[in-house]
Amino acid sequence: MTDEHIKQAIIGIIADIAPDEDTGSIDPAVRLRDQMDLDSMDFLDIVMELRKRYGVQVPDTDYQHLASLDSCVEYLRDKMAGKQLVS
Amino acid sequence: MTHYDAIIIGAGMSGLAAGIRLAMYDKKVVVLERHYVWGGLNSFYQFKGHQFDVGLHALTNYAAKGARGLPLSRLLKQLRIRWDELDLHQQGFSAVSFPGVKLKFSNDFELLRSEIARAFPSQIDGFDALTREVREFNELDLDAPQQDARPVVRRFVTDPLLEDMLFCPLMYYGSAREHDMDWDQFVVMFKSIFFEGFSRPQQGVRHILKLLIDRYRKAGGELRLKTGVKRVLVGATLASTGKRVDGIELEDGTVLTADVILSSAGLVETNRMVGATLVSPGGAPNVAGGASPAPTGKLSFTETISVLDQPAKHLDIEETIVFFSNTERFNYGQPADDVDTSSGVICMPGNFNLPAEPKDHLVRITNIANYDRWGTKRRDAGAPPASVMRAPCPQLRGEAPRNHAAEAATSHDYYAAKQHWYERSCADVLAHVADFRPHVKLVDMFTPRTIRHYTGHEGGAVYGSPRKLRTGATGIEGLILIGTDQGFLGIIGAALSGISMANRWVLQRDGAAIETG
Ligand SMILES: Cc1cc2nc3c(=O)[nH]c(=O)nc-3n(C[C@H](O)[C@H](O)[C@H](O)COP(=O)(O)OP(=O)(O)OC[C@H]3O[C@@H](n4cnc5c(N)ncnc54)[C@H](O)[C@@H]3O)c2cc1C
């Protein structure tokens, strides 16, 4: 999966979790929490959706790596290698 | 024998919300419901072609579309419901009405503040300080020590009349305790009613229930109606973890096993199903009373429903909801008589800002009632078919057409008592709203017995036991309390309870298990 696909995978998950948020204008460098209404329950959902859709496991101690789109890409690049984007 | 990841007892708001969360993440889950309908206390019924809601006056916790960090927004995200789908319409305004003083409030907190500044000028600084205290308190800390609300409120509000006027709506919409509330519960209710406010869908509770049940089914959850749980089966005591839950036995004797059981049946009722007294592990400090048997809640309600021949607004009743007391000191406690009509809640569902005038123009009045007195009344007095209504004292269904005078107050006849208390209830609100009685076409009324029937709660206790197990933990591994007796009340509260307990005890555990092994 390319970096762009990883971003799309995360945006796709956020769009499902927070259907009222505008996911079109997320700044990848800025913390997701600072751009939209996401709390710790929602981060739990991002992690569970990653597991459900891509079989990727993120231990609680690594939640911090999901702070922004850019940091998600860094953290997930190896874990998502070879996976197909689910829409 | 069927084995589930999770069994949920009860298809009320909390059970359905928990079920959606678990089914969404591919858990094998079943919701077991004793009734032939779902919704629990928040159900609905048809009577003579009219549609009535059982437990919904208003949805508390209003949040505008896009509002951040509020309970309603959290709930919507967790259940993947878009704001627009809820079809929420805000209240016009409501009021707290006591002898000689009326305080209006709306979803704009400034209205309440200005009303208090007007009616209680000496108290406004204290009220502002109380507001700050409430705003800063984190009611979501489930491990915070329990404390009483009145002493805290009295540090800021010194006029007992204002104190009671603030407590009245918060107690009616969410206190399982008589005369006082837990401070964290006071904060929850204060925010949900005064900061956030009221709204409702055009179609009332059926709309919300339909959204929930559709989500649950789409996610692959199983629902069994007419399926009562008789016993919770607790396995052998393990040296490491103590007692662990095995499964449940249904009323027909079927046994189902599960890793986790989430019970919305209430603390006293779940105790009975287990055959033991449940306590938070380690005697957590938030559990008042420790390991003594859980007390049955004393607060039950009657509710009268009057269908008018025209909108309440045409009779100059403008408020959406009026919380009233006819005495300066508001008494929130079990009455000695069948009903205490000296205080209550008057709800005009048509006075929400609805896009279309509802088909029925309703006035609903809630009063505090005594379950024991209603529970022992006889219903065998050959209830005849519902008779023709006659204003100003319409007849309730099932009432024998006869002269029901004061004797009915002490009557042992259920229907005669209903007729008597219907009339008292309507007569005792007239200091607060215009006399609507000549315009009543049809009436119905439910009693503590009805509440017991819909919720299974002992004593018809609307808000369950005064003892809450805030973390959901019961001391038996795998058995978790959700809904009313976990301590989150009301429609939004119960749903959030189901969600957070499912997250904490099932979904997050999964994460932890993966991490360590
Ligand atoms: C008159 C009135 C007005 C109200 N108005 C409002 C309002 O305007 N706004 C608001 O937010 N809240 C309101 N409420 C409160 C709200 O209805 C409740 O707080 C909420 O519905 C509680 O949900 P729950 O899931 O915890 O429990 P319940 O609704 O009690 O659900 C429990 C379910 O479990 C089932 N059950 C119990 N035992 C068993 C068993 N052994 N086996 C199988 N099933 C079992 C029951 O049948 C029931 O369906 C009102 C309540 C009343 C009485």
XYZ file of C-alpha atoms and ligand atoms in Angstrom:
657
model
C 0.000 0.000 0.000
C 1.340 3.426 -0.919
C 1.528 6.275 1.592
C -1.383 7.901 -0.221
C -3.451 4.729 0.184
C -2.661 4.581 3.877
C -3.935 8.131 4.224
C -7.066 7.203 2.326
C -7.541 4.156 4.507
C -7.438 6.321 7.644
C -9.661 9.011 6.137
C -12.134 6.313 5.094
C -12.276 5.044 8.669
C -12.714 8.541 10.105
C -15.483 9.289 7.613
C -17.369 6.238 8.895
C -16.757 6.973 12.566
C -17.625 10.661 12.376
C -20.083 10.955 9.504
C -20.770 14.607 10.302
C -17.131 15.689 9.913
C -15.673 17.136 6.749
C -12.812 14.782 5.948
C -11.939 16.558 2.693
C -9.765 19.204 4.270
C -7.685 17.354 6.861
C -4.182 18.793 7.216
C -1.937 15.706 7.392
C 0.651 17.431 9.545
C -1.779 18.592 12.247
C -3.076 16.416 15.079
C -6.431 14.870 14.129
C -7.832 15.744 17.554
C -7.159 19.426 16.887
C -9.027 19.401 13.592
C -12.120 17.437 14.450
C -14.192 16.031 17.260
C -12.313 12.824 18.059
C -11.910 11.570 21.614
C -10.239 8.515 23.081
C -13.301 6.352 22.367
C -12.951 7.301 18.708
C -9.271 6.398 18.656
C -10.246 3.004 20.021
C -12.561 2.738 17.009
C -9.823 3.688 14.562
C -7.696 0.920 16.016
C -10.521 -1.597 15.866
C -11.393 -0.656 12.291
C -7.740 -1.114 11.310
C -7.879 -4.574 12.762
C -11.220 -5.397 11.184
C -10.394 -4.052 7.710
C -6.676 -4.697 7.404
C -5.811 -7.192 10.100
C -3.431 -4.632 11.560
C -2.930 -4.649 15.319
C -2.103 -1.536 17.247
C -1.334 -2.015 20.960
C -2.563 0.781 23.311
C 1.004 1.867 23.917
C 1.247 2.815 20.236
C -1.966 4.923 20.047
C 0.186 8.050 20.169
C 1.507 7.216 16.688
C -1.971 7.741 15.276
C -2.037 11.427 16.223
C -1.894 12.917 12.727
C -2.281 11.541 9.206
C 1.447 11.914 8.635
C 2.331 10.040 11.803
C -0.194 7.317 10.893
C 1.576 6.835 7.583
C 4.979 6.577 9.255
C 3.716 4.111 11.816
C 1.589 1.964 9.515
C 3.876 1.827 6.450
C 5.398 -1.536 7.338
C 2.256 -2.965 8.898
C 0.134 -2.123 5.853
C 2.677 -3.261 3.260
C 1.097 -5.533 0.679
C -2.514 -4.884 1.813
C -5.362 -3.731 -0.411
C -7.272 -0.531 0.263
C -10.805 -1.322 1.459
C -13.374 1.289 0.565
C -25.458 -25.444 23.457
C -24.886 -22.045 21.880
C -21.907 -20.048 23.075
C -21.763 -16.276 22.703
C -19.032 -13.716 23.088
C -21.622 -11.641 24.924
C -25.188 -11.992 26.156
C -27.115 -8.809 26.892
C -30.089 -8.915 29.227
C -32.733 -6.388 28.164
C -33.508 -4.592 24.899
C -33.855 -1.121 26.422
C -31.716 1.801 25.343
C -28.616 0.517 27.127
C -28.911 -3.059 25.893
C -29.481 -2.057 22.275
C -26.617 0.435 22.286
C -24.234 -2.118 23.808
C -25.451 -4.679 21.273
C -24.717 -2.379 18.345
C -21.158 -1.779 19.539
C -20.434 -5.473 19.945
C -22.109 -6.607 16.735
C -20.279 -3.875 14.833
C -16.995 -5.436 15.833
C -18.068 -8.922 14.845
C -18.785 -10.229 18.312
C -21.283 -13.037 18.510
C -23.914 -11.287 20.568
C -27.541 -11.828 21.530
C -29.948 -9.455 23.240
C -32.543 -11.253 25.354
C -35.760 -9.384 26.063
C -38.620 -10.589 28.198
C -41.211 -8.530 26.332
C -42.572 -8.912 22.852
C -41.277 -5.420 22.006
C -37.976 -3.693 22.506
C -37.361 -0.300 24.087
C -37.757 -1.083 27.784
C -39.139 1.930 29.554
C -38.861 3.862 26.320
C -41.516 2.013 24.515
C -44.670 3.106 22.776
C -48.170 1.831 22.294
C -51.383 2.432 20.435
C -54.629 3.145 22.187
C -57.850 3.868 20.337
C -55.927 4.776 17.223
C -53.646 7.193 19.050
C -49.932 6.681 19.429
C -48.453 7.197 22.863
C -44.855 7.140 24.015
C -44.156 5.547 27.365
C -40.962 7.069 28.666
C -40.129 10.046 26.475
C -40.897 13.632 27.298
C -37.737 15.044 25.878
C -34.340 13.974 24.813
C -31.933 15.676 27.184
C -28.349 16.520 26.148
C -29.228 18.504 23.051
C -26.179 19.192 20.876
C -26.277 21.250 17.703
C -25.002 19.651 14.534
C -21.221 19.727 14.576
C -21.001 20.556 18.296
C -17.920 19.004 19.821
C -17.190 16.888 22.836
C -20.791 16.573 24.064
C -22.488 13.339 25.140
C -24.883 13.355 22.191
C -22.069 13.804 19.659
C -20.162 10.979 21.329
C -23.191 8.716 21.166
C -23.813 9.447 17.488
C -20.232 8.672 16.514
C -20.089 5.505 18.532
C -23.260 4.193 16.897
C -22.402 5.632 13.469
C -25.580 7.697 13.319
C -25.535 10.973 11.425
C -26.944 13.965 13.294
C -29.607 14.552 10.636
C -30.905 11.013 11.011
C -32.067 11.712 14.568
C -34.444 14.384 13.302
C -34.101 16.533 16.415
C -36.232 19.587 17.067
C -35.499 21.852 19.990
C -37.833 22.936 22.752
C -39.332 26.389 22.689
C -38.764 27.099 26.351
C -39.503 25.338 29.616
C -39.938 26.494 33.189
C -39.491 25.627 36.823
C -42.590 26.916 38.594
C -42.891 27.192 42.393
C -45.325 29.253 44.508
C -44.924 32.846 43.369
C -41.801 32.268 41.224
C -41.337 30.989 37.714
C -37.914 30.522 36.133
C -37.870 30.012 32.392
C -35.065 28.152 30.680
C -34.276 26.990 27.180
C -31.394 25.448 25.272
C -29.686 28.806 25.619
C -28.259 28.778 29.158
C -28.297 32.594 29.264
C -32.101 32.536 29.656
C -31.926 30.607 32.935
C -29.129 32.827 34.178
C -31.043 36.032 33.437
C -34.181 34.613 35.041
C -32.266 33.837 38.231
C -30.668 37.296 38.190
C -34.184 38.761 37.948
C -35.960 36.602 40.535
C -33.058 36.002 42.943
C -30.742 39.038 42.592
C -28.857 38.204 45.784
C -28.091 34.688 44.540
C -26.731 35.318 41.077
C -23.061 35.478 42.059
C -23.409 32.211 43.927
C -25.234 30.683 40.993
C -22.438 31.744 38.648
C -19.895 30.151 40.978
C -21.986 26.950 41.099
C -22.088 26.959 37.316
C -18.285 27.142 37.177
C -18.000 24.312 39.687
C -20.327 22.159 37.586
C -18.522 23.005 34.365
C -15.154 22.021 35.786
C -16.238 18.785 37.418
C -15.382 15.637 35.482
C -18.452 13.460 35.894
C -16.957 10.795 33.652
C -14.381 9.811 36.232
C -16.094 6.606 37.296
C -13.739 6.094 40.207
C -14.393 9.434 41.956
C -15.587 9.147 45.577
C -19.313 9.563 46.164
C -20.509 12.801 47.796
C -23.915 14.375 48.404
C -25.015 17.206 46.130
C -26.946 19.417 48.558
C -23.991 20.386 50.760
C -21.998 21.296 47.659
C -24.828 23.343 46.170
C -25.384 25.139 49.500
C -21.841 26.443 49.406
C -22.986 28.592 46.489
C -26.779 28.944 46.704
C -28.071 30.062 50.097
C -31.775 30.618 49.324
C -33.546 27.292 49.927
C -36.252 28.180 47.412
C -33.730 28.559 44.602
C -31.932 25.431 45.771
C -35.112 23.381 45.464
C -36.023 24.973 42.143
C -32.678 23.841 40.748
C -33.004 20.350 42.178
C -36.584 19.799 40.989
C -35.972 19.166 37.256
C -32.703 17.360 37.887
C -34.309 14.980 40.357
C -37.397 14.301 38.260
C -35.261 13.451 35.246
C -32.606 11.464 36.981
C -32.462 10.785 40.699
C -32.825 7.322 42.129
C -32.297 8.775 45.603
C -34.911 10.487 47.727
C -34.332 14.089 48.882
C -30.755 14.431 47.624
C -28.611 13.356 44.704
C -25.060 12.159 44.351
C -22.960 15.153 43.319
C -21.710 13.538 40.122
C -25.292 12.725 39.153
C -26.278 16.336 39.877
C -23.515 17.470 37.514
C -24.583 15.021 34.797
C -28.190 16.193 35.015
C -27.326 19.896 35.309
C -25.267 19.745 32.136
C -27.766 17.607 30.258
C -30.770 19.819 31.102
C -29.510 23.353 31.731
C -26.345 23.545 29.607
C -27.437 21.300 26.748
C -31.226 21.167 26.903
C -34.210 19.432 25.350
C -35.145 18.269 21.893
C -37.137 15.477 20.325
C -37.701 13.775 16.998
C -40.992 14.544 15.276
C -42.021 10.904 15.650
C -40.882 10.609 19.256
C -39.293 7.551 20.722
C -40.284 5.176 17.929
C -37.943 7.004 15.622
C -34.996 6.531 17.968
C -35.833 2.897 18.557
C -36.102 2.237 14.859
C -32.665 3.730 14.260
C -31.177 1.562 16.988
C -32.823 -1.665 15.993
C -31.911 -1.155 12.325
C -28.282 -0.531 13.254
C -28.217 -3.571 15.462
C -29.685 -5.890 12.860
C -27.535 -4.528 10.060
C -24.446 -5.153 12.154
C -25.514 -8.777 12.480
C -26.762 -8.804 16.068
C -29.350 -11.315 17.251
C -32.440 -10.249 19.186
C -34.722 -12.676 20.968
C -38.017 -11.281 22.156
C -40.357 -12.990 24.637
C -37.213 -14.462 26.144
C -36.891 -13.845 29.854
C -33.719 -14.666 31.744
C -34.359 -16.632 34.918
C -30.874 -17.131 36.302
C -27.335 -16.000 35.737
C -25.072 -19.008 36.051
C -21.889 -18.480 37.974
C -19.118 -21.010 37.617
C -16.784 -22.549 40.116
C -14.628 -20.241 42.164
C -11.222 -19.973 40.559
C -8.243 -19.329 42.758
C -6.935 -16.586 40.488
C -10.018 -14.628 39.537
C -12.653 -15.577 42.060
C -16.112 -16.256 40.669
C -16.665 -16.206 36.960
C -19.858 -16.066 34.986
C -20.735 -19.060 32.786
C -23.964 -18.121 31.104
C -27.664 -17.766 31.738
C -30.706 -19.944 32.065
C -33.867 -18.798 30.322
C -37.319 -19.011 31.813
C -38.010 -22.039 29.590
C -34.934 -23.802 30.988
C -32.643 -23.281 27.987
C -29.031 -22.588 28.916
C -26.855 -20.213 26.908
C -23.190 -19.715 27.685
C -21.095 -16.604 27.146
C -17.787 -14.985 27.997
C -19.455 -11.793 29.153
C -22.954 -10.945 30.344
C -24.154 -7.356 30.307
C -27.272 -6.943 32.416
C -29.615 -3.961 32.149
C -32.131 -5.616 34.459
C -31.072 -3.559 37.492
C -28.900 -4.267 40.517
C -31.513 -5.777 42.828
C -32.933 -7.827 39.970
C -29.529 -9.049 38.787
C -28.655 -9.951 42.386
C -31.710 -12.119 42.393
C -30.802 -13.798 39.109
C -27.339 -14.569 40.468
C -28.542 -15.543 43.914
C -25.882 -13.366 45.562
C -25.239 -9.754 46.476
C -23.145 -7.964 43.895
C -20.608 -5.377 44.947
C -17.876 -3.502 43.197
C -14.618 -5.436 43.608
C -12.491 -4.296 46.503
C -15.457 -2.454 48.024
C -14.788 0.510 45.737
C -15.307 3.823 47.539
C -18.066 4.887 45.162
C -20.367 2.187 46.419
C -22.369 3.489 49.329
C -23.295 0.781 51.757
C -20.604 -1.725 50.805
C -21.757 -5.295 50.749
C -25.164 -4.839 52.401
C -28.103 -5.928 50.236
C -28.839 -3.406 47.493
C -31.822 -1.240 48.421
C -34.810 -1.210 46.091
C -35.476 2.260 44.675
C -38.353 4.129 46.301
C -39.186 6.459 43.446
C -41.900 5.529 41.082
C -44.184 7.617 38.919
C -47.677 7.895 37.612
C -48.165 9.587 34.306
C -51.435 10.950 32.975
C -51.868 11.545 29.265
C -54.611 13.880 28.099
C -55.419 14.307 24.419
C -56.732 17.815 23.740
C -59.059 18.965 20.992
C -56.559 21.655 19.974
C -52.887 22.509 20.390
C -51.909 23.511 23.940
C -50.565 26.782 22.522
C -54.106 27.800 21.600
C -54.945 27.576 25.287
C -52.015 29.869 26.109
C -49.838 27.054 27.329
C -46.542 28.031 25.756
C -43.992 25.987 27.679
C -42.570 22.736 26.392
C -42.070 21.323 29.892
C -42.970 22.714 33.321
C -41.398 21.295 36.477
C -43.558 22.440 39.347
C -44.080 22.305 43.067
C -47.085 23.702 44.916
C -45.070 23.998 48.103
C -41.929 26.056 48.632
C -40.019 23.047 49.850
C -40.022 20.489 47.074
C -40.455 16.975 48.363
C -38.788 14.326 46.227
C -39.573 11.194 48.156
C -41.946 8.262 48.263
C -45.404 9.569 49.164
C -47.477 8.068 51.962
C -50.530 8.170 49.707
C -50.960 6.618 46.243
C -49.653 9.715 44.493
C -48.156 13.051 45.518
C -49.783 15.545 43.178
C -48.201 18.545 44.907
C -45.276 18.442 42.516
C -44.652 17.058 39.083
C -43.696 17.514 35.475
C -46.080 18.809 32.808
C -45.010 18.054 29.258
C -46.538 19.463 26.077
C -44.837 17.465 23.297
C -46.497 19.695 20.680
C -44.562 22.687 22.026
C -41.256 21.529 20.655
C -40.431 23.456 17.489
C -41.679 20.668 15.274
C -41.886 21.033 11.501
C -45.425 19.649 11.499
C -48.130 19.955 14.154
C -48.373 16.465 15.733
C -51.542 14.526 15.077
C -52.378 14.360 18.777
C -52.263 17.384 21.055
C -51.038 16.015 24.339
C -50.551 17.146 27.895
C -48.630 14.644 29.976
C -48.266 14.968 33.727
C -45.802 12.967 35.796
C -46.167 12.690 39.586
C -44.316 10.731 42.223
C -46.208 7.631 43.299
C -46.036 4.834 45.809
C -45.514 1.417 44.225
C -46.609 -0.599 47.229
C -50.010 1.066 47.301
C -50.576 0.560 43.577
C -49.124 -2.916 43.614
C -51.731 -4.190 46.064
C -54.818 -2.745 44.379
C -57.283 -5.158 42.849
C -57.785 -5.158 39.118
C -60.509 -7.766 39.037
C -63.441 -5.382 39.423
C -64.756 -6.511 36.069
C -63.199 -3.714 34.050
C -65.766 -2.797 31.403
C -64.800 -1.566 27.956
C -63.471 1.982 27.891
C -66.351 4.371 28.114
C -67.118 7.553 26.255
C -65.119 10.553 27.396
C -66.882 13.391 29.064
C -65.263 16.670 29.895
C -64.112 17.945 32.254
C -63.502 14.572 33.859
C -62.953 12.090 31.091
C -63.165 8.469 31.925
C -60.122 6.310 31.892
C -60.211 3.075 30.033
C -61.305 0.120 32.036
C -63.112 2.310 34.532
C -66.578 1.325 35.654
C -68.949 4.226 34.987
C -69.803 5.227 38.497
C -69.429 8.051 40.904
C -65.854 8.042 42.102
C -65.622 10.343 45.053
C -63.043 10.756 47.762
C -63.490 7.151 48.738
C -61.432 6.222 45.712
C -58.338 7.682 47.314
C -58.195 4.830 49.718
C -59.862 2.505 47.285
C -58.465 -0.929 46.762
C -59.719 -0.839 43.209
C -57.012 -0.110 40.668
C -59.253 1.509 38.071
C -61.180 3.660 40.511
C -57.915 4.882 41.958
C -56.658 5.724 38.488
C -59.740 7.817 37.814
C -59.429 9.615 41.117
C -55.741 10.398 40.703
C -56.125 11.416 37.102
C -58.484 14.151 38.235
C -56.311 15.219 41.156
C -53.238 15.314 38.983
C -54.884 17.627 36.445
C -56.454 19.854 39.098
C -53.168 20.344 40.916
C -51.270 21.804 37.958
C -53.623 24.731 37.435
C -51.440 27.221 39.307
C -48.836 26.642 36.587
C -50.688 26.147 33.303
C -54.073 27.240 31.955
C -57.062 24.990 32.618
C -57.006 22.548 29.720
C -59.572 20.187 31.209
C -62.586 21.338 29.177
C -60.627 20.478 26.039
C -59.747 16.901 26.878
C -61.077 14.283 24.427
C -59.314 11.180 25.586
C -57.157 10.179 28.512
C -54.879 7.410 29.596
C -52.736 6.903 32.636
C -49.972 4.626 33.703
C -48.903 3.746 37.194
C -45.924 2.257 39.040
C -47.247 -1.119 37.993
C -46.826 -0.190 34.360
C -43.245 0.832 35.003
C -42.536 -2.421 36.721
C -44.071 -4.214 33.758
C -41.906 -2.425 31.191
C -38.607 -2.430 33.065
C -38.820 -5.396 35.393
C -37.580 -3.050 38.148
C -38.663 -4.051 41.611
C -40.898 -1.473 43.188
C -41.495 0.101 39.775
C -38.373 2.128 40.541
C -37.999 4.377 37.519
C -34.342 5.117 38.113
C -33.488 1.827 39.743
C -31.702 1.314 43.030
C -30.132 4.285 44.818
C -26.958 2.228 44.829
C -25.066 2.369 41.551
C -22.111 0.299 40.390
C -20.397 2.992 38.368
C -17.689 0.912 36.775
C -20.202 -1.783 35.845
C -18.077 -4.378 37.647
C -20.051 -6.663 39.947
C -17.367 -8.661 41.692
C -18.183 -11.608 39.439
C -15.781 -11.802 36.546
C -17.585 -11.370 33.239
C -20.865 -10.076 34.731
C -21.323 -6.380 34.045
C -24.148 -4.026 34.939
C -25.284 -1.565 32.277
C -27.995 1.102 32.039
C -29.976 2.393 34.955
C -28.041 0.766 37.813
C -24.630 1.374 36.324
C -25.712 4.919 37.000
C -26.260 6.674 33.673
C -29.919 7.581 33.424
C -32.338 8.783 30.804
C -32.335 7.878 27.163
C -28.985 9.370 26.239
C -27.429 8.310 29.541
C -28.611 4.715 29.247
C -27.367 4.442 25.673
C -23.976 5.887 26.649
C -23.824 3.449 29.532
C -24.297 0.508 27.168
C -21.663 1.889 24.812
C -19.036 2.627 27.431
C -19.502 -0.672 29.258
C -19.264 -2.649 25.990
C -16.091 -0.733 25.149
C -14.527 -1.079 28.557
C -15.330 -4.690 29.287
C -15.339 -6.319 25.879
C -13.742 -4.313 23.085
C -10.860 -2.782 25.035
C -10.132 -6.097 26.698
C -9.696 -7.565 23.264
C -7.079 -4.954 22.511
C -5.311 -5.747 25.769
C -5.346 -9.478 25.086
C -3.799 -8.990 21.683
C -1.113 -6.834 23.140
C -0.025 -9.314 25.760
C -0.459 -12.465 23.795
C -42.662 8.662 32.759
C -41.221 8.612 32.353
C -40.726 9.593 31.537
C -39.394 9.572 31.157
N -39.003 10.548 30.354
C -37.738 10.577 29.932
C -37.352 11.619 29.094
O -38.151 12.480 28.744
N -36.069 11.670 28.677
C -35.164 10.715 29.056
O -34.011 10.814 28.637
N -35.511 9.705 29.878
C -36.778 9.606 30.321
N -37.164 8.596 31.157
C -36.121 7.643 31.646
C -35.673 6.624 30.611
O -36.814 6.056 30.034
C -34.835 5.509 31.271
O -33.829 6.084 32.064
C -34.139 4.600 30.236
O -35.079 4.128 29.325
C -33.459 3.426 30.908
O -32.947 2.503 29.950
P -32.272 1.135 30.386
O -31.775 0.489 29.144
O -31.297 1.371 31.461
O -33.384 0.252 31.092
P -34.841 -0.265 30.684
O -35.505 0.642 29.755
O -35.487 -0.528 31.993
O -34.567 -1.627 29.931
C -34.354 -2.855 30.591
C -34.932 -3.968 29.734
O -34.567 -5.215 30.308
C -35.649 -6.106 30.213
N -35.481 -7.122 31.248
C -35.447 -6.933 32.596
N -35.268 -8.109 33.239
C -35.166 -9.047 32.271
C -34.968 -10.471 32.299
N -34.822 -11.138 33.455
N -34.922 -11.129 31.119
C -35.066 -10.466 29.930
N -35.254 -9.139 29.858
C -35.304 -8.441 31.013
C -36.853 -5.229 30.436
O -38.036 -5.836 29.917
C -36.451 -3.966 29.666
O -36.846 -4.033 28.318
C -38.506 8.555 31.581
C -39.008 7.574 32.395
C -40.363 7.593 32.782
C -40.882 6.521 33.649
